CSV table of C-alpha atoms and ligand atoms in Angstrom, one decimal:
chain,number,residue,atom,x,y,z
M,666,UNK,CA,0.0,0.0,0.0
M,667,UNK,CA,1.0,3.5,0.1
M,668,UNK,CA,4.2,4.7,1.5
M,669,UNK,CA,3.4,7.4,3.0
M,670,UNK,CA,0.4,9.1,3.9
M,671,UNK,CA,-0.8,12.5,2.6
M,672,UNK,CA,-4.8,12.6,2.8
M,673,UNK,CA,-5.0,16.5,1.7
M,674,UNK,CA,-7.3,18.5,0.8
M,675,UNK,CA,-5.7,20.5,-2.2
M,676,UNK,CA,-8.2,23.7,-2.8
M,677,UNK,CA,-9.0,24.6,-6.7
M,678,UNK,CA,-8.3,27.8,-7.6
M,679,UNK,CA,-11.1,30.2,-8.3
M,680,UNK,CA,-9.9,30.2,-11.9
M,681,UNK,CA,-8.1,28.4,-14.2
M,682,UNK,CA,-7.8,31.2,-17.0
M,683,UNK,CA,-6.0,33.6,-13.9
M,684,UNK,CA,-3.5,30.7,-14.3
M,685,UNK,CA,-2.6,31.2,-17.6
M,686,UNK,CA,-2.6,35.0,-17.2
M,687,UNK,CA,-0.2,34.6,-14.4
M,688,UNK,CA,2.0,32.2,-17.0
M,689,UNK,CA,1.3,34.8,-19.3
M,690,UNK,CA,2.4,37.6,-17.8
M,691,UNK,CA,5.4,36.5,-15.9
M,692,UNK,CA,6.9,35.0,-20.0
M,693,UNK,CA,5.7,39.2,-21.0
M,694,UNK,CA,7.6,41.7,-19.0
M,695,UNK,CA,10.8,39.7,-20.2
M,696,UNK,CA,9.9,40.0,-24.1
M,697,UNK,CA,10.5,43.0,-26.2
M,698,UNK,CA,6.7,43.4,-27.4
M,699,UNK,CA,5.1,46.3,-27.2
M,700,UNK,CA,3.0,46.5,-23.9
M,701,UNK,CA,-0.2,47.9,-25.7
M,702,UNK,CA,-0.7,44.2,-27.8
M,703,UNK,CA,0.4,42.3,-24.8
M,704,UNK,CA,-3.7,42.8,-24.0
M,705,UNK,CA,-4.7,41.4,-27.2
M,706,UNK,CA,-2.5,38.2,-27.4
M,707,UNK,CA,-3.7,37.3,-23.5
M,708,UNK,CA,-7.8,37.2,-23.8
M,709,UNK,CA,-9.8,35.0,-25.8
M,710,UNK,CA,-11.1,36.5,-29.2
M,711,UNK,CA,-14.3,35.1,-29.4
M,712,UNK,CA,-16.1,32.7,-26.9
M,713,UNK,CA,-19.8,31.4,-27.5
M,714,UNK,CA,-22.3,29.7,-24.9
M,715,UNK,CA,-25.1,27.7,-26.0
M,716,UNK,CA,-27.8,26.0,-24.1
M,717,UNK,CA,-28.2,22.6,-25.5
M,718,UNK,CA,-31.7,21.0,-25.3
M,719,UNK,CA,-31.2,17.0,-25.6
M,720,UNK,CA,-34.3,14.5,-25.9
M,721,UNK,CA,-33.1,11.8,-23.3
M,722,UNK,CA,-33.7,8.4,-23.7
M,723,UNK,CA,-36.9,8.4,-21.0
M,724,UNK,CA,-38.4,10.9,-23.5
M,725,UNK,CA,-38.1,13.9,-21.0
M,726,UNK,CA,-35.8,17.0,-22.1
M,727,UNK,CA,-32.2,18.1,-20.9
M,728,UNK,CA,-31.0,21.3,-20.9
M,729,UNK,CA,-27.0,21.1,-21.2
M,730,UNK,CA,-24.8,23.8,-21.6
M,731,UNK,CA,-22.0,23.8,-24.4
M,732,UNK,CA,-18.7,26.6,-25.2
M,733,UNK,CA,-16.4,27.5,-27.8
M,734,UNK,CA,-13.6,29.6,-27.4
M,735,UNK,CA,-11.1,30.9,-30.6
M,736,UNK,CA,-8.3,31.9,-28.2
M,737,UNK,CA,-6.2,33.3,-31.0
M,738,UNK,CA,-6.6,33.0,-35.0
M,739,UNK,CA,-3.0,34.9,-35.6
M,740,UNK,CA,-1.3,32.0,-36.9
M,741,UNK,CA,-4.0,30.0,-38.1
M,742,UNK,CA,-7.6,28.5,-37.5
M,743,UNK,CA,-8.1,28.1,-34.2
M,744,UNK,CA,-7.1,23.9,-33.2
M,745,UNK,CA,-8.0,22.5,-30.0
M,746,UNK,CA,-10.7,19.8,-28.3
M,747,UNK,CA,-14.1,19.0,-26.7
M,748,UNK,CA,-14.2,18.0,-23.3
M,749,UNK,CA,-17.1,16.4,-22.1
M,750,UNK,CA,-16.7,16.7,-18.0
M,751,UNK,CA,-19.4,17.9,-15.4
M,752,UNK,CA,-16.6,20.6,-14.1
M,753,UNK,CA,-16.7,22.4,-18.2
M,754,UNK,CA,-17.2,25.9,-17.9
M,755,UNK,CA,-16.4,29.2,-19.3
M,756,UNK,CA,-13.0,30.2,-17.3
M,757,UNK,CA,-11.8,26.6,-17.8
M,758,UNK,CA,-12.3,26.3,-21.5
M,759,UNK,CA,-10.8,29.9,-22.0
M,760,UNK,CA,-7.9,28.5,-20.2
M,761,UNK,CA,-7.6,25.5,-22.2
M,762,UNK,CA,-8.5,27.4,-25.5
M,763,UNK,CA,-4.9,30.0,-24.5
M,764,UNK,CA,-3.0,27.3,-24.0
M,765,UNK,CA,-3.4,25.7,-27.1
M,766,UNK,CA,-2.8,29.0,-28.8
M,767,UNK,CA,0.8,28.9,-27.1
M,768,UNK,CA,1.1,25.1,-27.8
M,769,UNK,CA,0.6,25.5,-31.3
M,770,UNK,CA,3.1,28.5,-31.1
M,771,UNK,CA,5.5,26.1,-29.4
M,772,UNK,CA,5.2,23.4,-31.8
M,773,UNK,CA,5.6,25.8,-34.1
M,774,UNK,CA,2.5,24.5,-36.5
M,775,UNK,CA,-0.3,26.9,-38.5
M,776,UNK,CA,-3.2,26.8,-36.1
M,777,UNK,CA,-4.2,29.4,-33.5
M,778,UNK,CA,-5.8,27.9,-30.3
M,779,UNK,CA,-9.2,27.1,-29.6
M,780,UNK,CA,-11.4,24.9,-27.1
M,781,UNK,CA,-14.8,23.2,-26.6
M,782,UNK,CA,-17.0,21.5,-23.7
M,783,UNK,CA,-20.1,20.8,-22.5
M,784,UNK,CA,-21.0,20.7,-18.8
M,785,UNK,CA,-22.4,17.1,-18.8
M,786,UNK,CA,-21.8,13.9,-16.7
M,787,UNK,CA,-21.2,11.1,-19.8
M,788,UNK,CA,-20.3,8.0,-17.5
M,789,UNK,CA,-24.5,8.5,-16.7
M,790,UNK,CA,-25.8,8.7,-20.3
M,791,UNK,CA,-26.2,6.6,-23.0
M,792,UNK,CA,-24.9,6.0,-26.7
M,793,UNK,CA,-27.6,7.9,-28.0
M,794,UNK,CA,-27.8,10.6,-25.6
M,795,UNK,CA,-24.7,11.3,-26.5
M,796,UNK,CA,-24.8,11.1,-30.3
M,797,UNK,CA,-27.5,13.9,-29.7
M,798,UNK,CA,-25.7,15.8,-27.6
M,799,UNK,CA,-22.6,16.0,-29.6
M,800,UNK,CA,-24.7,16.6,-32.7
M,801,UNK,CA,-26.6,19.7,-31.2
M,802,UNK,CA,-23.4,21.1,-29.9
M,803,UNK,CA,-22.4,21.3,-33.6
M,804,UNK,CA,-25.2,22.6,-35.3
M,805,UNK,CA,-25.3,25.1,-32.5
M,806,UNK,CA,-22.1,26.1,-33.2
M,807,UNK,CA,-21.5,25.6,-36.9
M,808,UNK,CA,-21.1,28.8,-37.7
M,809,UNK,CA,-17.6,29.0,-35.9
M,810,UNK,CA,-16.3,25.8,-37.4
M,811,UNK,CA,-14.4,24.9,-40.5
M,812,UNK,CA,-11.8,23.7,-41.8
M,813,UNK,CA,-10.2,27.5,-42.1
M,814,UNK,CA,-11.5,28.9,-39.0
M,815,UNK,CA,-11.6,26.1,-36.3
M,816,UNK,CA,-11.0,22.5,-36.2
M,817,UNK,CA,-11.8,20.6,-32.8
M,818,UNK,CA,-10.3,17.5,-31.4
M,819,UNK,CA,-10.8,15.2,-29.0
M,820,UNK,CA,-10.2,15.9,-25.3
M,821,UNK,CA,-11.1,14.3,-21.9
M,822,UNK,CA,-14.1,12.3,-22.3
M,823,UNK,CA,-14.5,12.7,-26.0
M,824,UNK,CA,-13.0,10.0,-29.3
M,825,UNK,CA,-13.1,8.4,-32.5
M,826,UNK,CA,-16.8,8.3,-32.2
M,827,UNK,CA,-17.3,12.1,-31.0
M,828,UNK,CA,-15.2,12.9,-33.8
M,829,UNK,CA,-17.3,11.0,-36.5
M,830,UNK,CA,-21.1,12.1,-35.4
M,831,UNK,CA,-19.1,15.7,-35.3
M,832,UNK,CA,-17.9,15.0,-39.2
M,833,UNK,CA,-21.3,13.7,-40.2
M,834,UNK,CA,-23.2,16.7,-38.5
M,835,UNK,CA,-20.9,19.3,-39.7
M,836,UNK,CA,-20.9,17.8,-43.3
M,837,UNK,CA,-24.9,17.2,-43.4
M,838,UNK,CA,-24.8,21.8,-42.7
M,839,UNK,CA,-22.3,22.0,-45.8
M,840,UNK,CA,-24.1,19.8,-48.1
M,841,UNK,CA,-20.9,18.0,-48.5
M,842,UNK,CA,-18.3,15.7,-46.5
M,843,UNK,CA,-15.8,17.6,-44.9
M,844,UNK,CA,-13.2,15.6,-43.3
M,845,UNK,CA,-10.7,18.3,-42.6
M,846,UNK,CA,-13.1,20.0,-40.2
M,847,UNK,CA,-12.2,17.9,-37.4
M,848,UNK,CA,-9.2,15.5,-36.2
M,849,UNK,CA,-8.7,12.7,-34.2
M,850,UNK,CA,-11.5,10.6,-36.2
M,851,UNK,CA,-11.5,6.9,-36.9
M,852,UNK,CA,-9.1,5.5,-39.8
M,853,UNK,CA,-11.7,4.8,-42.3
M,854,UNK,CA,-13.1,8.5,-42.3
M,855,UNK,CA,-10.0,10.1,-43.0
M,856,UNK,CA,-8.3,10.0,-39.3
M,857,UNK,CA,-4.4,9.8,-39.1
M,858,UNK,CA,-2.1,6.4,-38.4
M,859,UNK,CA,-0.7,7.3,-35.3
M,860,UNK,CA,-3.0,10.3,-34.0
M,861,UNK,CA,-4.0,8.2,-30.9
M,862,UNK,CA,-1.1,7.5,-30.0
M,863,UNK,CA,0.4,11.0,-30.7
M,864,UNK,CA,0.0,12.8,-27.5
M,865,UNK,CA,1.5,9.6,-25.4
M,866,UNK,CA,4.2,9.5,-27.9
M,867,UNK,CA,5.3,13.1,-27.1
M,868,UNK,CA,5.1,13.0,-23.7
M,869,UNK,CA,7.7,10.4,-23.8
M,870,UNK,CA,9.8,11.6,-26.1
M,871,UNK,CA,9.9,14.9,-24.4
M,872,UNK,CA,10.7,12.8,-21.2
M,873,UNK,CA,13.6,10.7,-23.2
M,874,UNK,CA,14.9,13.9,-24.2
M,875,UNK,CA,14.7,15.9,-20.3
M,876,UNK,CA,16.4,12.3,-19.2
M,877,UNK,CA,18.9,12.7,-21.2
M,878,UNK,CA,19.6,16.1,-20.4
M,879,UNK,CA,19.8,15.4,-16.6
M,880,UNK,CA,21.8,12.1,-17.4
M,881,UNK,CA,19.3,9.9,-15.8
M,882,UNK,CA,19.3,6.1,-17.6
M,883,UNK,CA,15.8,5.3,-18.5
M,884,UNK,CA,16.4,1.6,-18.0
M,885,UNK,CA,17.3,2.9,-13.9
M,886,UNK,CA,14.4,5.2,-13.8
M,887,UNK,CA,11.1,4.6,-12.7
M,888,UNK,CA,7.4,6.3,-12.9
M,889,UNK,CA,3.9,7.6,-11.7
M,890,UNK,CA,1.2,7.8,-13.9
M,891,UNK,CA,-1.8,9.8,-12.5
M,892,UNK,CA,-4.9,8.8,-15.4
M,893,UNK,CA,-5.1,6.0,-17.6
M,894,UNK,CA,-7.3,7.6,-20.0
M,895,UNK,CA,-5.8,8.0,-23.5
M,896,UNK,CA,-2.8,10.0,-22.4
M,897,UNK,CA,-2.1,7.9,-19.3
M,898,UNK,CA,-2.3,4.5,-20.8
M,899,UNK,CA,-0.3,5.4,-24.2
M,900,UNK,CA,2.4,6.9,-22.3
M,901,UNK,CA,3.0,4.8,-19.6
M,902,UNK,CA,2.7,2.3,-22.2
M,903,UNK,CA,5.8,4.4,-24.4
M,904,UNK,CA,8.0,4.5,-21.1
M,905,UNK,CA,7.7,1.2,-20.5
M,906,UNK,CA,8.8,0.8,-24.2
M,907,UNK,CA,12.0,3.1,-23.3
M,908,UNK,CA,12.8,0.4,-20.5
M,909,UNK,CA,11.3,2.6,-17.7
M,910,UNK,CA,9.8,0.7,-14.8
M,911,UNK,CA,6.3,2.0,-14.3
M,912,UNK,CA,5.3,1.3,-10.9
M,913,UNK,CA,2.9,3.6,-10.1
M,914,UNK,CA,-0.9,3.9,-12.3
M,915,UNK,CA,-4.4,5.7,-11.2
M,916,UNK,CA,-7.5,6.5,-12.7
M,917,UNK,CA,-10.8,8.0,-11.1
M,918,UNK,CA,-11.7,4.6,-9.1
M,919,UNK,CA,-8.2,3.4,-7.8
M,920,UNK,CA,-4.6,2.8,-7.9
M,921,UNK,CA,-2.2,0.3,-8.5
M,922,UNK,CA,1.9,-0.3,-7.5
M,923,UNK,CA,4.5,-2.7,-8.6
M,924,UNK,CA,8.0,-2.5,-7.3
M,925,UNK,CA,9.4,-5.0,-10.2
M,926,UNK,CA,6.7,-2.5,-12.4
M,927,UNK,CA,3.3,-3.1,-14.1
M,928,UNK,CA,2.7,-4.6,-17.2
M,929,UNK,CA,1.2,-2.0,-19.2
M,930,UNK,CA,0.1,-3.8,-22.4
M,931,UNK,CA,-1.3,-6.7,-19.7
M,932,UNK,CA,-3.0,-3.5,-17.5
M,933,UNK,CA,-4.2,-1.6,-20.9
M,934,UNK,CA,-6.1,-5.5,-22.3
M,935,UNK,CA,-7.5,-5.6,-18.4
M,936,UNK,CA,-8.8,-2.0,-18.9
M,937,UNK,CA,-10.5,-2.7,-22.0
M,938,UNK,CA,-12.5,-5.6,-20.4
M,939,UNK,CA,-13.5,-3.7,-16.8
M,940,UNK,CA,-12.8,-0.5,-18.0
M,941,UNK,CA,-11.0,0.3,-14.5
M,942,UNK,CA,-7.5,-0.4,-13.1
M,943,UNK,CA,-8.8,-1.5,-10.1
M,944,UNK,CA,-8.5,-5.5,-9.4
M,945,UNK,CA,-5.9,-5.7,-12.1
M,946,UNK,CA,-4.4,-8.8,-10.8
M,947,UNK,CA,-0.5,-7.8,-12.0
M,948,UNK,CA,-0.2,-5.0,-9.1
M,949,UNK,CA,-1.0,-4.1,-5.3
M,950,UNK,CA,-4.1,-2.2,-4.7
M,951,UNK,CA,-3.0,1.9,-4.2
M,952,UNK,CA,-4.2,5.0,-2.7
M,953,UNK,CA,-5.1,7.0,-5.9
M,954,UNK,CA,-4.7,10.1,-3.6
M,955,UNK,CA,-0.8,9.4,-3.0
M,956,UNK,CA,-0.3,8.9,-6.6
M,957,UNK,CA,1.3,12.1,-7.0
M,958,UNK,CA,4.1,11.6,-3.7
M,959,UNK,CA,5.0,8.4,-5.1
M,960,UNK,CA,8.9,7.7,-4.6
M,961,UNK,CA,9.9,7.7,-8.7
M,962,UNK,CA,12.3,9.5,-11.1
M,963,UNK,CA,9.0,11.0,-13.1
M,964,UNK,CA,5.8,11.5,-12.9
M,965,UNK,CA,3.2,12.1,-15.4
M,966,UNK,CA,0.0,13.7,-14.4
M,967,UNK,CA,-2.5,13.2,-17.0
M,968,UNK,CA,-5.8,13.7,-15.9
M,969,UNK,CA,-6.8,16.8,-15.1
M,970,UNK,CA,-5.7,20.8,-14.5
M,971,UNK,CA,-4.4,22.1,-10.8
M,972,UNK,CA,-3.4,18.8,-9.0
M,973,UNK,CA,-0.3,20.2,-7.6
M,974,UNK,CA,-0.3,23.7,-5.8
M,975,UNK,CA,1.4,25.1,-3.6
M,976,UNK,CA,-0.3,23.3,-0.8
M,977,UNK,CA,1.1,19.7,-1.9
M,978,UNK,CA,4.1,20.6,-4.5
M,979,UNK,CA,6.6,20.3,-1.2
M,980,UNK,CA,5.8,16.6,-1.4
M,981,UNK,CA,6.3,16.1,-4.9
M,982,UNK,CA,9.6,13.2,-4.8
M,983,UNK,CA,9.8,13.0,-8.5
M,984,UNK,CA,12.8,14.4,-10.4
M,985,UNK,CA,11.1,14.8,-13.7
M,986,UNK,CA,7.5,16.0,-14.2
M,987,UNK,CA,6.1,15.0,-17.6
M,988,UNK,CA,2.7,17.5,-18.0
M,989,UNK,CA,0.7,15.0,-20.1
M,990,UNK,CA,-2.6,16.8,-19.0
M,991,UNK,CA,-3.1,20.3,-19.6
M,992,UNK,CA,-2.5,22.8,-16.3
M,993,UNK,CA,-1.9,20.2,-14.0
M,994,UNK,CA,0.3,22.8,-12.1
M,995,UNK,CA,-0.5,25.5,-10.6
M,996,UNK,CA,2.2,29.3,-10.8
M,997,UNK,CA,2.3,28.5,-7.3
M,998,UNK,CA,3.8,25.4,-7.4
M,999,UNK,CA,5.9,25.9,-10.4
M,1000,UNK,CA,7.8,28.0,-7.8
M,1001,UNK,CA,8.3,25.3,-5.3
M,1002,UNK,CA,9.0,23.2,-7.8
M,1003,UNK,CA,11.2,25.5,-9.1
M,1004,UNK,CA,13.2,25.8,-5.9
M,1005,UNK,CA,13.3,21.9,-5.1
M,1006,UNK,CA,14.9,21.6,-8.4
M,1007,UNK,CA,12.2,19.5,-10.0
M,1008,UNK,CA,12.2,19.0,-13.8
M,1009,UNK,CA,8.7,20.2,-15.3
M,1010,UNK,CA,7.7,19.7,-18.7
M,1011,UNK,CA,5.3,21.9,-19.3
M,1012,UNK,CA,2.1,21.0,-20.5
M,1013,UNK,CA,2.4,23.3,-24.0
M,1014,UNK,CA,5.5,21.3,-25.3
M,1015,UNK,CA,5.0,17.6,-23.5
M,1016,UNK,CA,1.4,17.5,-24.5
M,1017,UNK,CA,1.8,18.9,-27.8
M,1018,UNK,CA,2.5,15.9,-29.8
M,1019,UNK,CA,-1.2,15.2,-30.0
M,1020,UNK,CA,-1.9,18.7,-31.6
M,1021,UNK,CA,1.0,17.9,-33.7
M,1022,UNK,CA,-0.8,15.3,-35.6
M,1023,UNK,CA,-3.8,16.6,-35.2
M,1024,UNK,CA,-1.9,19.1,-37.8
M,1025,UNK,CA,-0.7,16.1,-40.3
M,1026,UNK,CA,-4.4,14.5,-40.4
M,1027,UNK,CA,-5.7,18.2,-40.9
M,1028,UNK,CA,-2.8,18.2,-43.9
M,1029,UNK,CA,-3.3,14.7,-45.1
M,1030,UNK,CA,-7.4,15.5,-45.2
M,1031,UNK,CA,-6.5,18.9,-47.4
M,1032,UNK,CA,-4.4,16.7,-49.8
M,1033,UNK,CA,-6.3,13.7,-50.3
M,1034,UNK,CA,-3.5,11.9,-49.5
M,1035,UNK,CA,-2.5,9.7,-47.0
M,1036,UNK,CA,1.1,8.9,-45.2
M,1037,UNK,CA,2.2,6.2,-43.4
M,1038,UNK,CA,2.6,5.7,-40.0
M,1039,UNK,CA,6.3,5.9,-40.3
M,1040,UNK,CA,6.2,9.5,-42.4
M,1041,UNK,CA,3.9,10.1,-39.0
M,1042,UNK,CA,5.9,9.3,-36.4
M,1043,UNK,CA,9.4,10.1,-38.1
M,1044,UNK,CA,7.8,13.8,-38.6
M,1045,UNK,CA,6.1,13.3,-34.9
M,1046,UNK,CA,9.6,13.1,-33.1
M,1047,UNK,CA,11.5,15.5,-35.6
M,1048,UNK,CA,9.1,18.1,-34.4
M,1049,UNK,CA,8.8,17.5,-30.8
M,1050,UNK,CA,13.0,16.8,-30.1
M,1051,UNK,CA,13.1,20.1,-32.2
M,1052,UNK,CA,10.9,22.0,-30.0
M,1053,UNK,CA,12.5,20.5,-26.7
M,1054,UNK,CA,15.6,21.3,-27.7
M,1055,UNK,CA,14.7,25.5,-28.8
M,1056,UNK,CA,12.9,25.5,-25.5
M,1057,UNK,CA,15.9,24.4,-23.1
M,1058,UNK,CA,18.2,26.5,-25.1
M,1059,UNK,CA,16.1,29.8,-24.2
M,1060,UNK,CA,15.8,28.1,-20.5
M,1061,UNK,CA,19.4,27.9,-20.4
M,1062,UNK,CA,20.3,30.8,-21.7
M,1063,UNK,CA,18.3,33.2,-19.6
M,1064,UNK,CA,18.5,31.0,-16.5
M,1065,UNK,CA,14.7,30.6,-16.6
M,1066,UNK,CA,12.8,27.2,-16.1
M,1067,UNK,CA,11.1,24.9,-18.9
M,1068,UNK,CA,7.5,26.8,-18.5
M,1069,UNK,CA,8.6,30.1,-18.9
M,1070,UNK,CA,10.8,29.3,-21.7
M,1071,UNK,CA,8.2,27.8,-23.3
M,1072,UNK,CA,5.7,31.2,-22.9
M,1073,UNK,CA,8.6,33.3,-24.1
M,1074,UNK,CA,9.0,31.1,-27.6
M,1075,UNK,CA,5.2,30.8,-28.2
M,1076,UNK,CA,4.3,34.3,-27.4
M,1077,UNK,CA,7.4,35.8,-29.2
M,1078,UNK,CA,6.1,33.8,-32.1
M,1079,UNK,CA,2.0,35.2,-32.3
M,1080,UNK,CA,3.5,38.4,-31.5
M,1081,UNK,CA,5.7,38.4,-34.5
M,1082,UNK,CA,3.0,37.4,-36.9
M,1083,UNK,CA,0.6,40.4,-35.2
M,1084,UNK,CA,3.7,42.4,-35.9
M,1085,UNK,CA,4.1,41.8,-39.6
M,1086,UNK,CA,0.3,41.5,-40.3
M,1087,UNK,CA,-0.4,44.7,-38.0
M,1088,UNK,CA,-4.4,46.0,-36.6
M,1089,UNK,CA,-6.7,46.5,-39.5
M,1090,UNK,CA,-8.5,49.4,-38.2
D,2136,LIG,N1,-7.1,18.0,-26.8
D,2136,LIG,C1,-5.7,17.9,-27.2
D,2136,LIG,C2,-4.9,18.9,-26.5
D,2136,LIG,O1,-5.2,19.5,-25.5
D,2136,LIG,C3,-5.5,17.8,-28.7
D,2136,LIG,C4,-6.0,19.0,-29.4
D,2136,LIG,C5,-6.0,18.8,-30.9
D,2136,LIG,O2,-5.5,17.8,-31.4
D,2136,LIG,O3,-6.4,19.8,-31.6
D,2136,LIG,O4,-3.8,19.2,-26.9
């Protein structure tokens, strides 16, 4: 069982968006930009609410509530997913939609940053209900989408099958089938080898490349995976891969601990079946809440934003943290972290290998031709150990850490383009 434990109770900050502004503004004062544009790059553009009305399966009516933010179109349509999560709102989908802006930026591909969700609880509703659902959300909103002005993805709680009623809505509008309006679809409709493996993939290979920077051998290393959604599973499946022990795993019911490390592929057949970690018979039950304090080289929280603040950072052990979720750290803690000289990845360059071919299916759709999953992934890790290695340079160079550098690249880069393009007025 655990080795220690913590039983906290981390408090949520008010707002997730004052998080990014905080990001924002401490990468700013340090670039030469002037102040008066600063304003412009740092709120949303445009963000939409609709109410939803959804025809349950009892025959009564739901109202749900949906969002769409276009954080940025300066470099590009505006990219970014739909989470489906009873905690959506407003402030947390702005965030989300500014941090794909500076992802994209980081990453260095053609897309602004955008972001969708609907308030809604999906573990409790059907197939159908949420076929409807999804299908509203897009008529409600087809106005802002397209493959021009902004292209969604999936994100917690949505897939292949979001993706493809999404399509088949969006095309029904146009009159015709447009593939290139969305990403992360199934393979037969035009998705991408590798794009479900993409954002696991990059967390890793953003991990093999901070191990090899701080001369830590994989094979000796070991690991913490909070989630096993998508991003969990695939990566703790790619560090295995890299001869990293994982030991640690959670999702929302449970955890689980190896010492000798847990068979992913084994834990990843078991989920299918039960569709939960717990009674996987390969590991020792674990206290999902002291998944983050586990003893380990790395740890990779990907499940949700602010699970380490400044109330439970001091306890973080690992060396390296690999931000597979999006905001899983709060400023605060990035300045403990800071100080206990933890690693961080942040989120906007370890995440962003699952934009990245979000970006090649987007590109293979507008050709009407398709690559292999070796042009995928060979393109996939050029990319990513390109954009690891621009950001330590700045980090290094200005004595800054990972995050930081990161904001300084991506911002430098939208503010260039609003440079050159100028305000049409
Ligand atoms: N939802 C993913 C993210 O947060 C992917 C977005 C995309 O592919 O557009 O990066």
């Amino acid at each position: 069982m655990a080795e220690k434990k913590h039983v906290k109770s981390v408090t949520i900050p008010v707002s997730t968006f004052e998080n990014v502004m905080k990001q924002f503004d401490q990468a700013a004062v340090r670039l030469h930009v002037d102040p008066s544009l600063m304003e412009f790059l740092k709120y949303p553009a445009r963000s939409t609410i609709v109410k939803l009305p959804v025809r349950m399966d009892d025959g009564t009516y739901k109202m749900f509530t949906g969002y769409r933010v276009q954080h940025s179109i300066v470099r590009g349509p505006a990219k970014g997913g739909i989470r489906f999560h009873p905690d959506v709102d407003l402030d947390e989908v702005q965030a989300l939609a500014a941090w794909m802006t500076w992802k994209c930026a980081v990453v260095n591909i053609p897309f602004g940053g955008g972001k969708g969700g609907i308030a809604c609880d999906p573990s409790s509703m059907s197939k159908d209900e949420l076929e409807r659902l999804t299908r509203r959300y897009t008529a409600a909103l087809f106005d802002m989408f397209g493959p021009d002005s902004d292209i969604p993805a999936p994100d917690v709680n949505t897939n292949e099958q979001t993706m493809a009623w999404f399509m088949d809505t969006y095309s029904m509008h146009a009159r015709h089938t447009v593939t290139s309006v969305i990403t992360g679809k199934p393979l037969v409709m035009g998705g991408s080898l590798g794009r479900k493996e993409a954002t696991g993939a990059g967390v890793v290979i953003t991990t093999r490349e901070a191990l090899r920077h701080l001369n830590i051998d994989p094979a000796k290393a070991t690991a913490s995976v909070q989630g096993f959604g998508n991003v969990g599973s695939i990566s703790a499946m790619f560090l295995q891969k890299l001869s990293v022990k994982v030991t640690h795993v959670s999702d929302v019911f449970g955890g689980l601990h190896n010492p000798d490390g847990i068979d992913i592929m084994a834990l990843m057949e078991y989920v299918k079946e039960h569709k939960k970690i717990v009674g996987f018979p390969g590991a020792e039950a674990y206290d999902r809440n002291e998944i983050l304090y586990a003893d380990v080289d790395i740890l990779v929280p990907a499940a949700l934003e602010n699970q380490i603040t400044e109330e439970n950072a001091g306890d973080i052990k690992a060396k390296i943290i690999a931000e597979g979720a999006n905001g899983p750290v709060t400023p605060e803690a990035d300045a403990i972290l800071q100080k206990n000289g933890v690693f961080v990845i942040p989120d906007i360059l370890c995440n962003a290998g699952g934009v990245t071919v979000s970006y090649f299916e987007w590109v293979q759709n507008r050709l009407g031709y398709f690559w292999t999953e070796e042009d995928v992934n060979v393109r996939l890790e050029r990319i990513m150990t390109d954009a690891f290695a621009a950001i330590l340079k700045v980090a290094l160079e200005n004595d800054v850490h990972m995050r930081l550098a990161a904001f300084m690249v991506a911002i430098q880069r939208v503010a260039d383009v609003v440079q050159l393009r100028g305000i049409y007025a």
